[in-house]
XYZ file of C-alpha atoms in Angstrom:
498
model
C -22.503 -32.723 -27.235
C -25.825 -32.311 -26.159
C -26.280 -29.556 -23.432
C -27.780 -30.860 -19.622
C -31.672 -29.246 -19.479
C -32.260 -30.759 -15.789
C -30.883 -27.431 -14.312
C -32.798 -25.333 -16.069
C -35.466 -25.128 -13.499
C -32.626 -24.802 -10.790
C -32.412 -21.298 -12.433
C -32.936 -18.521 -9.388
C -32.610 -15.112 -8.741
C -29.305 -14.439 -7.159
C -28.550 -11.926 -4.258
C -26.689 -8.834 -5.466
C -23.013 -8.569 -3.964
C -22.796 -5.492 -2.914
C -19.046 -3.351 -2.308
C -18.997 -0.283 -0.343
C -16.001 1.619 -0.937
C -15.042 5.409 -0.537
C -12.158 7.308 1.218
C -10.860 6.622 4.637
C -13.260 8.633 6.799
C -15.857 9.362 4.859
C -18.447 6.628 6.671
C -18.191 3.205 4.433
C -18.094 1.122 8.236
C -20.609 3.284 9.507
C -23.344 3.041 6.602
C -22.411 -1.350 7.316
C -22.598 -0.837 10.604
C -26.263 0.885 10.196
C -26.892 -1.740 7.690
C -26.015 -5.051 9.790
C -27.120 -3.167 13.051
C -23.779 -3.959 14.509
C -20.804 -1.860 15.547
C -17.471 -3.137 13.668
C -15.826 0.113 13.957
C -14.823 0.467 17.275
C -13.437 -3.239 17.337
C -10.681 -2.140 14.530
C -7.653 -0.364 16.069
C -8.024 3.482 14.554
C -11.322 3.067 13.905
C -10.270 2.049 10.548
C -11.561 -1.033 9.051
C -8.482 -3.423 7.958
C -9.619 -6.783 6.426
C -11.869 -7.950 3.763
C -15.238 -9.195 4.659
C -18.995 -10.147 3.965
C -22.092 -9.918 5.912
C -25.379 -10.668 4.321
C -28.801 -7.756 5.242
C -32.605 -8.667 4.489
C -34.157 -5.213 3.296
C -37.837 -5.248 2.773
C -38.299 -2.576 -0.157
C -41.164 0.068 -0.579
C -43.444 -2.097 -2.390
C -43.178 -4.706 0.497
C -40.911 -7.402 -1.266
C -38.095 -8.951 1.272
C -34.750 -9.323 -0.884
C -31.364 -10.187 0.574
C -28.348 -8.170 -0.372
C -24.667 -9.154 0.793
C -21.718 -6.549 1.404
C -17.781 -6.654 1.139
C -16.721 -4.005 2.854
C -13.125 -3.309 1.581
C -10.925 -0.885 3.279
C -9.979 2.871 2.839
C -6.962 3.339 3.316
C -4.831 3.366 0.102
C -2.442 0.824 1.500
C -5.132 -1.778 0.786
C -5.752 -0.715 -3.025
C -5.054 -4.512 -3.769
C -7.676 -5.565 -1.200
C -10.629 -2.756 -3.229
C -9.223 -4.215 -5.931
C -10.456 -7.567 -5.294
C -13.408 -6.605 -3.768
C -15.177 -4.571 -6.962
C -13.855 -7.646 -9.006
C -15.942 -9.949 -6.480
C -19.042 -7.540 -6.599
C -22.257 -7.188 -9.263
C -22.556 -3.785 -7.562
C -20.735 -0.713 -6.242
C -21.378 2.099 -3.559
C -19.214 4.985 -3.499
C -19.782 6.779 -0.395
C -18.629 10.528 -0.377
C -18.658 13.235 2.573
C -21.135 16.245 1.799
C -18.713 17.849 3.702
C -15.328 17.463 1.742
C -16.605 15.875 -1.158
C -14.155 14.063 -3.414
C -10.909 13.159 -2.002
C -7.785 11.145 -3.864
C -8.959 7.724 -2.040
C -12.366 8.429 -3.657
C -11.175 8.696 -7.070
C -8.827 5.430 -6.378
C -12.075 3.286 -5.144
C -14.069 4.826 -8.686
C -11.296 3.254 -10.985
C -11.351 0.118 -8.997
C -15.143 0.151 -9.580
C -14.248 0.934 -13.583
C -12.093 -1.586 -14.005
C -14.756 -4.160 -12.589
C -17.110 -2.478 -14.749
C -20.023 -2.791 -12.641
C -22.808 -0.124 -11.760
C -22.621 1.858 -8.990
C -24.490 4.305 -6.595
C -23.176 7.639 -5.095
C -24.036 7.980 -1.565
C -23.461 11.619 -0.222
C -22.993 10.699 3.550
C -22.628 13.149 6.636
C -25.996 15.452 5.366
C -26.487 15.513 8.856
C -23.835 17.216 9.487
C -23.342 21.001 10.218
C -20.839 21.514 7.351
C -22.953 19.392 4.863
C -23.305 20.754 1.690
C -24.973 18.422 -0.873
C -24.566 20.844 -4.099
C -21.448 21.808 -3.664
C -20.366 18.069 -2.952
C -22.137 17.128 -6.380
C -20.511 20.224 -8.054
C -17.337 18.012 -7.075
C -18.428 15.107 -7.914
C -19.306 16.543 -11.283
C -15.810 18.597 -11.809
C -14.267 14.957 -11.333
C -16.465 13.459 -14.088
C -18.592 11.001 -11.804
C -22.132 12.278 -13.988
C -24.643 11.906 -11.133
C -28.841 12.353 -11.970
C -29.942 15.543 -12.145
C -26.461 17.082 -13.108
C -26.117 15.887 -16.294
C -25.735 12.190 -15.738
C -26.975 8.829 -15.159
C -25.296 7.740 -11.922
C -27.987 7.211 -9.139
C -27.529 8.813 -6.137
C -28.677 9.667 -2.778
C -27.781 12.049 0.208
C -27.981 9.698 3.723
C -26.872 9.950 7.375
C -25.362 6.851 8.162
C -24.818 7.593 11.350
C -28.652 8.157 12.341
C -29.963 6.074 9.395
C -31.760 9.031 7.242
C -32.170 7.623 3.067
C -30.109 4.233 3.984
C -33.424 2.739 3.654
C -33.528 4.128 -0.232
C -30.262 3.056 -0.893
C -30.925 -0.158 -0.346
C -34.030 -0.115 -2.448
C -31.513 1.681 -5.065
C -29.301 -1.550 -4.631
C -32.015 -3.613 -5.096
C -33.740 -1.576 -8.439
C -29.842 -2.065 -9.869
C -29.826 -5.268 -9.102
C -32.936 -6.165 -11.047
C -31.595 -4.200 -14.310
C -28.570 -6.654 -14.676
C -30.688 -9.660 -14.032
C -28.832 -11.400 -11.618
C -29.196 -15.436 -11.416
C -27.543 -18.224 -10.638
C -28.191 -22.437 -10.260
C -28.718 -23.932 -7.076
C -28.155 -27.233 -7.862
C -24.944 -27.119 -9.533
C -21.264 -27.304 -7.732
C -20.563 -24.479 -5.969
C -17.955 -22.055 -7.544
C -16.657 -18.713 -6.640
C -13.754 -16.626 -5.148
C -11.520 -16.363 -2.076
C -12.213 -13.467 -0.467
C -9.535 -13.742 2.205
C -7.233 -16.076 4.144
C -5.780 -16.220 7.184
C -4.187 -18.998 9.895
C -6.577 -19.598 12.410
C -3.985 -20.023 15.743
C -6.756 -23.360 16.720
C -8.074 -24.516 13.869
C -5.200 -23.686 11.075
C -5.635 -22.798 7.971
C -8.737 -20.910 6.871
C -10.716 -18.947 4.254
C -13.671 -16.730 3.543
C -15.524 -17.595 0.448
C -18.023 -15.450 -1.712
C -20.542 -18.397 -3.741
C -21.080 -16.812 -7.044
C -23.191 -19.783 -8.430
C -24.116 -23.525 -7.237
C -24.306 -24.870 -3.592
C -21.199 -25.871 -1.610
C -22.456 -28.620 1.151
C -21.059 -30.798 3.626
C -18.764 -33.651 2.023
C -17.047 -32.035 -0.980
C -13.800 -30.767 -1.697
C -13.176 -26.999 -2.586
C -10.164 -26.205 -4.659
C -8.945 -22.800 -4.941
C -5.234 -22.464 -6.905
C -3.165 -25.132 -5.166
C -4.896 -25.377 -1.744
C -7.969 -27.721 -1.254
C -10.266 -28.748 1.925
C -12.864 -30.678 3.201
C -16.098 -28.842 2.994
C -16.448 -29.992 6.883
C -16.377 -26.768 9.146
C -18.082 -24.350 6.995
C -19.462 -21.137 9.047
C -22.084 -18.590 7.731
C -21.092 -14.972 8.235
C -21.924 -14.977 11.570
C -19.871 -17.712 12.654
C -22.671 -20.079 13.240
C -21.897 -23.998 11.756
C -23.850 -24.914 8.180
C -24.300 -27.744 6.327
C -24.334 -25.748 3.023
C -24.784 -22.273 1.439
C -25.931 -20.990 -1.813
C -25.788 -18.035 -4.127
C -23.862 -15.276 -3.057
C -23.572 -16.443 0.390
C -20.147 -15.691 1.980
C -18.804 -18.713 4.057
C -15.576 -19.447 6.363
C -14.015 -23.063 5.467
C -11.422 -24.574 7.862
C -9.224 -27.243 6.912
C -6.981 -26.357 3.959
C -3.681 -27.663 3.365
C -2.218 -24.198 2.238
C -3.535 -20.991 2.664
C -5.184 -20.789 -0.810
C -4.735 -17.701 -2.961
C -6.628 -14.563 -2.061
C -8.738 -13.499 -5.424
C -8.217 -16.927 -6.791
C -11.352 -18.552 -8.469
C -12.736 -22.037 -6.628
C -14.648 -25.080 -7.546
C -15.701 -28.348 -5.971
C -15.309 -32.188 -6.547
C -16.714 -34.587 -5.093
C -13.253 -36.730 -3.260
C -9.668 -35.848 -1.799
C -8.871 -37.595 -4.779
C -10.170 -35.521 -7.273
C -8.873 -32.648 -5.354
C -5.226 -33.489 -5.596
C -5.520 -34.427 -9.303
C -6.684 -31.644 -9.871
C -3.766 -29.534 -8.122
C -1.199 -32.208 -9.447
C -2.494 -31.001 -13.011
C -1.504 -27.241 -12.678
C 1.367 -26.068 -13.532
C 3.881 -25.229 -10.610
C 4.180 -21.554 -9.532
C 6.666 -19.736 -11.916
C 10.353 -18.936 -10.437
C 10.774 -15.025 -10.792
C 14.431 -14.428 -11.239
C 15.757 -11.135 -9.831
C 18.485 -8.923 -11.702
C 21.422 -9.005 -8.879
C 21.302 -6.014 -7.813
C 24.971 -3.944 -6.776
C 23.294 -2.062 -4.441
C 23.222 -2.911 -1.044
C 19.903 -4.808 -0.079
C 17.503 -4.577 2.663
C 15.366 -7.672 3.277
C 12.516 -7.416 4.714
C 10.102 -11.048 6.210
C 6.764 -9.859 6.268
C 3.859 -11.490 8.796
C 0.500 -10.468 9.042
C -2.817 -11.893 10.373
C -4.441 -12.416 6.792
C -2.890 -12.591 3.074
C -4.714 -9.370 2.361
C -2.494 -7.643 5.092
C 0.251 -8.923 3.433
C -0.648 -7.564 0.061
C -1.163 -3.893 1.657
C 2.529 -3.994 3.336
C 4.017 -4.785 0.125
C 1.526 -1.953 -1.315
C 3.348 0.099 0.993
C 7.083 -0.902 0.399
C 6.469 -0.725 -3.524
C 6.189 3.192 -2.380
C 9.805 3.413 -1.300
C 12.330 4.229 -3.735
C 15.893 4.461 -3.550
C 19.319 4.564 -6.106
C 21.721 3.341 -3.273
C 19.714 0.252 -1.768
C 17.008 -2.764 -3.014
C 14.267 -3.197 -0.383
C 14.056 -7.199 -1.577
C 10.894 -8.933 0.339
C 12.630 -12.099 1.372
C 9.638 -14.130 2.666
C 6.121 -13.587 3.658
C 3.121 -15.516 5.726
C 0.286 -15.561 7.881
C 1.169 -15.528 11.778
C 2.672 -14.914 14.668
C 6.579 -14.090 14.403
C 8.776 -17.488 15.864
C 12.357 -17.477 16.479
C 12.182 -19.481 12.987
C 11.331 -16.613 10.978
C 14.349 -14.639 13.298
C 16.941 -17.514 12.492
C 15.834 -17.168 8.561
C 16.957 -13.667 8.247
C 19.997 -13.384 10.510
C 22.425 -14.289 8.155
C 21.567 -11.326 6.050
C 23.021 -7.986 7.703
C 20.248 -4.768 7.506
C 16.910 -7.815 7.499
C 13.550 -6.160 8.881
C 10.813 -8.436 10.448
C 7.919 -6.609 10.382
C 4.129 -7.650 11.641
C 1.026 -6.615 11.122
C -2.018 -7.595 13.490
C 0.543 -10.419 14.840
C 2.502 -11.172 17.872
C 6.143 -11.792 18.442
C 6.883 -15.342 20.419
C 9.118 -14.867 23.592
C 11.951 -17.129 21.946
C 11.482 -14.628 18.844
C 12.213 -11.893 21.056
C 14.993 -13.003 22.645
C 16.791 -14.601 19.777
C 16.221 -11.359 17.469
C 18.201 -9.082 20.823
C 20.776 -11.647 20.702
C 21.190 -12.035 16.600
C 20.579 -8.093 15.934
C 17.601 -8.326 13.925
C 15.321 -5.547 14.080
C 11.195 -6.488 14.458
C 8.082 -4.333 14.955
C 4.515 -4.778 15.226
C 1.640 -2.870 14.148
C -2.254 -2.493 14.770
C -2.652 0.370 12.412
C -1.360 0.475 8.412
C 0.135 4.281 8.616
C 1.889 3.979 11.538
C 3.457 0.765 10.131
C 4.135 3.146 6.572
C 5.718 5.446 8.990
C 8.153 3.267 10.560
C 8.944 1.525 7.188
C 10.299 4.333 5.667
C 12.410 5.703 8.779
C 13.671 2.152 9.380
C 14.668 1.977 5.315
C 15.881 5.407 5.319
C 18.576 4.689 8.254
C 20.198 1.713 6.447
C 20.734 3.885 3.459
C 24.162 4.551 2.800
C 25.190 7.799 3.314
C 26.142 9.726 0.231
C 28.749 12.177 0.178
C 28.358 14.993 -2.715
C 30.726 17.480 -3.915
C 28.957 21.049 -4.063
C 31.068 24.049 -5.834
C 30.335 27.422 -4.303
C 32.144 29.966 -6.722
C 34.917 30.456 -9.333
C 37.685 32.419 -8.381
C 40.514 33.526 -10.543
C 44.486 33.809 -9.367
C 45.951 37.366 -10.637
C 49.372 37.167 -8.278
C 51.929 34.267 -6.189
C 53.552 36.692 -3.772
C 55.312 34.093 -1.881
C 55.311 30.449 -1.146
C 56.469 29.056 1.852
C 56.243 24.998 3.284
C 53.402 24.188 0.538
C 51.313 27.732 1.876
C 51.067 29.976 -0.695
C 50.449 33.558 -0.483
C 48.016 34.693 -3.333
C 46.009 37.562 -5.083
C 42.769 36.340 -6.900
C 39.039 37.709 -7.857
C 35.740 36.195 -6.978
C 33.990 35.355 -10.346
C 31.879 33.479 -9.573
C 29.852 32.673 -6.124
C 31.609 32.860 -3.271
C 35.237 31.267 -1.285
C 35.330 30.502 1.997
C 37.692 29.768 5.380
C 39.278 26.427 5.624
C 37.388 25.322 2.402
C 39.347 22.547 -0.189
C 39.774 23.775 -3.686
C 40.454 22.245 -6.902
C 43.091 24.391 -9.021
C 42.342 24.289 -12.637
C 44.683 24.862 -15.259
C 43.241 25.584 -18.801
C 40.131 24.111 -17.506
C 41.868 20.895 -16.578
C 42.286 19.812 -12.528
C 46.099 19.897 -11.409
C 45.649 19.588 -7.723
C 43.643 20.328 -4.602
C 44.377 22.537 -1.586
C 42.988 24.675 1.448
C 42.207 28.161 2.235
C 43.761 28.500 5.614
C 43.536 32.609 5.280
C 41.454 35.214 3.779
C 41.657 39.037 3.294
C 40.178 41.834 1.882
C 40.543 45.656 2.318
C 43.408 44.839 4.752
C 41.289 42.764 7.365
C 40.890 38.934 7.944
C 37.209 37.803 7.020
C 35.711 34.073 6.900
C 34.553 34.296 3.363
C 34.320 36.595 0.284
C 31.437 37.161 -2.083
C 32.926 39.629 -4.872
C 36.033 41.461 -6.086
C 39.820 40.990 -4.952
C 41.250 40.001 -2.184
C 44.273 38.306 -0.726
C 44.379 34.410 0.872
C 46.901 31.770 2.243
C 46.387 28.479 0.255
C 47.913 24.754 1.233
C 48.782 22.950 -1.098
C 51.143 20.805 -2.853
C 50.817 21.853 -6.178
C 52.465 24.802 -8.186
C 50.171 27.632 -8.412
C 50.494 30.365 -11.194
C 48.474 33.507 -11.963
C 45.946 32.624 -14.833
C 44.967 29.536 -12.764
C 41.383 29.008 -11.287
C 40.152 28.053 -7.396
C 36.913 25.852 -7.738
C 35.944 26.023 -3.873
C 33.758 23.235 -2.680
C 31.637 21.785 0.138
C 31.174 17.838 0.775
C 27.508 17.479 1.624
C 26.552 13.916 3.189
C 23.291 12.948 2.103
């Protein structure tokens, strides 16, 4: 089959995609914010950024050529490791930004095997050198003792110190982004159907179901049908990264399409046909989502619906459940979507005793409210991924069953039966081992073999009444039923509930 040479002039440079990642505070949303001249931080609750996006920057570079470069910025916190995940697999290049005043933190070495994995360049960026605590060579000397090689220490990792608060080398960096960009020849073919990858998805309370696209090669344009696992839509509202309406967009341009029939898969590849018809063929075609069968599970279980503003949300709460771990119940994730809580979602899980509804950047429906007070199902909201970790693992820890455990606290051996009277028996023994104490059950041993049980209701030593004894003999009152005889053993013990 002879290969299609029309294209071959359709051959461009592409834009470098571009993913800023790094630990939680060490200034990824303000070097973007810098970047795009914009400020997303304060609009995300914490100041912590919480959903996968793009924005596409024009940087003119030093020897006066205007490029285009477009970010992902993915978040910090490592309840979204799937979400950093997806975003170094998206991107052609990586910036790790690290503090020159702590240097490299757990979160930081997380983001660098996300960027491994991808196995795509990246660029240190020591951030904060404007600040009073900055220290650039002892933040490389820790960059270095964690084995990220950077120039000039024995490596061949670019890197750069920058303010990204006040803008100081965030010009350079860019210019650095743009130098690594040319090395891996980036380039794609404008005229061929657009593919790519889903980037997020969420339900749009108006318009329904959307999704943000990344174009990786091709053009996607008004009229075609984009088909992502086994969603598909009308390319017919398509918005450019600032929400304004296009007609189409082009290499490594990051769109918002409305109009799918499911929420399509977040990471998933897409493509585009031409007709509906075409579409649904080609969904008809795959294969239907595989049944996971679950092990039933004797333990009690503790199901859990899950809502959340966006699929990526939903992937960091089960990020954050896979955490919990427990011998006496199964956390089982019954259900999971995009959106507001209804009195549906309540009615689903009442039958099950224990169920958790918990939201993330969602609200709760009146008729949810009332219904869940009525059918004693627990729900809570959240804003912010640690407070909602937080809560998780009280609310799981509280409908564990309480374990009782026997503890033994000494061995003591019976030397004389003085008397028995009414089941009491009046005894001489010697402390062993650890120690015996008021009103504490026993096990009596015989030959190292359990005969019965009992209480000390009575202890002596050196003539006076004390509430426990440590070492040597002494004299006690034990309850019991069974027949006691010098040679035997006392096994004190405590029942601890756990």
């Amino acid at each position: 089959m002879k290969k299609n040479k029309a294209t071959t002039s359709n051959i461009t440079k592409r834009p470098p995609i571009v993913v800023v990642m790094g630990h939680i505070d060490h200034g990824k949303s303000t070097l973007l914010d810098y970047i795009r001249n914009s400020n997303n931080v304060t609009k995300e609750a914490g100041g912590i950024t919480q959903h996968l996006s793009a924005y596409v920057v024009n940087h003119k570079t030093k020897d006066g050529s205007e490029e285009s470069i477009t970010f992902l910025d993915t978040p910090g916190h490592a309840a979204f490791q799937k979400m950093r995940l997806r975003g170094a697999d998206v991107a052609d290049i990586a910036i790790l930004v690290v503090s020159a005043e702590d240097g490299v933190k757990p979160q930081t070495l997380e983001a660098l095997e996300s960027i491994k994995q991808a196995n795509i360049p990246y660029i240190v960026a020591i951030n904060k050198i404007d600040k009073p605590g900055a220290d650039i060579v002892r933040t490389q000397s820790s960059l270095i003792e964690n084995e990220i090689y950077v120039e000039g220490m024995g490596g061949d990792i670019p890197w750069i110190g920058i303010s990204a608060k006040v803008g100081t080398g965030v010009d350079d960096l860019l210019d650095l982004v743009i130098l690594a960009a040319d090395l891996i020849e980036l380039n794609g073919d404008v005229s061929a159907p657009a593919i790519g990858q889903v980037i997020e998805g969420e339900v749009d309370p108006k318009r329904g179901n959307t999704a943000t696209l990344l174009i990786k090669d091709g053009t996607l344009k008004s009229g075609m049908f984009v088909v992502a696992g086994h969603s598909f839509a009308p390319v017919r509202i398509m918005e450019d990264y600032l929400g304004k309406s296009v007609k189409e967009a082009s290499l490594s341009t990051p769109v918002g399409l409305v109009g799918f029939n499911t929420i399509p898969p977040v990471g998933s590849p897409f493509y585009t046909v031409k007709t509906k018809k075409e579409a649904e063929a080609a969904i008809a075609k795959k294969d239907q989502p595989a049944i996971i069968s679950h092990e039933r599970s004797l333990l009690p279980i503790v199901p859990i619906l899950i809502k959340a503003g966006t699929l990526g949300a939903i992937d960091a709460i089960e990020h954050e459940l896979s955490k919990f771990t427990s011998e006496r119940i199964t956390v089982r994730i019954i259900g999971s979507g995009v959106g507001d809580i209804t009195a549906n979602d309540v009615q689903n899980v009442s039958a099950t005793k224990n169920s958790i509804i918990v939201g993330f950047t969602v609200k709760v429906e009146r008729q949810a409210t009332d219904l869940a007070e009525r059918l004693g199902v627990e729900i809570n909201t959240f804003d912010i991924i640690y407070e909602l970790s937080d809560w998780l693992n009280t609310a799981l820890k509280n409908r564990t069953p309480k374990m009782e455990e026997v503890v033994v606290t000494g061995k003591v051996k019976i030397l004389k039966n003085f008397s028995i009277q009414k089941n009491t028996y009046v005894l001489g023994g010697r402390v062993e081992e650890g120690q015996i104490k008021m009103q504490q059950r026993v096990r009596i041993t015989r030959r190292d073999i359990e005969i019965g049980k009992g209480t000390i209701k009575n202890l002596q030593q050196y003539k006076s009444d004390v509430q426990k004894v440590d070492e040597g003999e002494f004299g006690m009152q034990l309850e019991t039923k069974t027949e006691v005889a010098p040679g035997d053993y006392l096994e004190p013990f405590d029942i601890v509930v756990t």
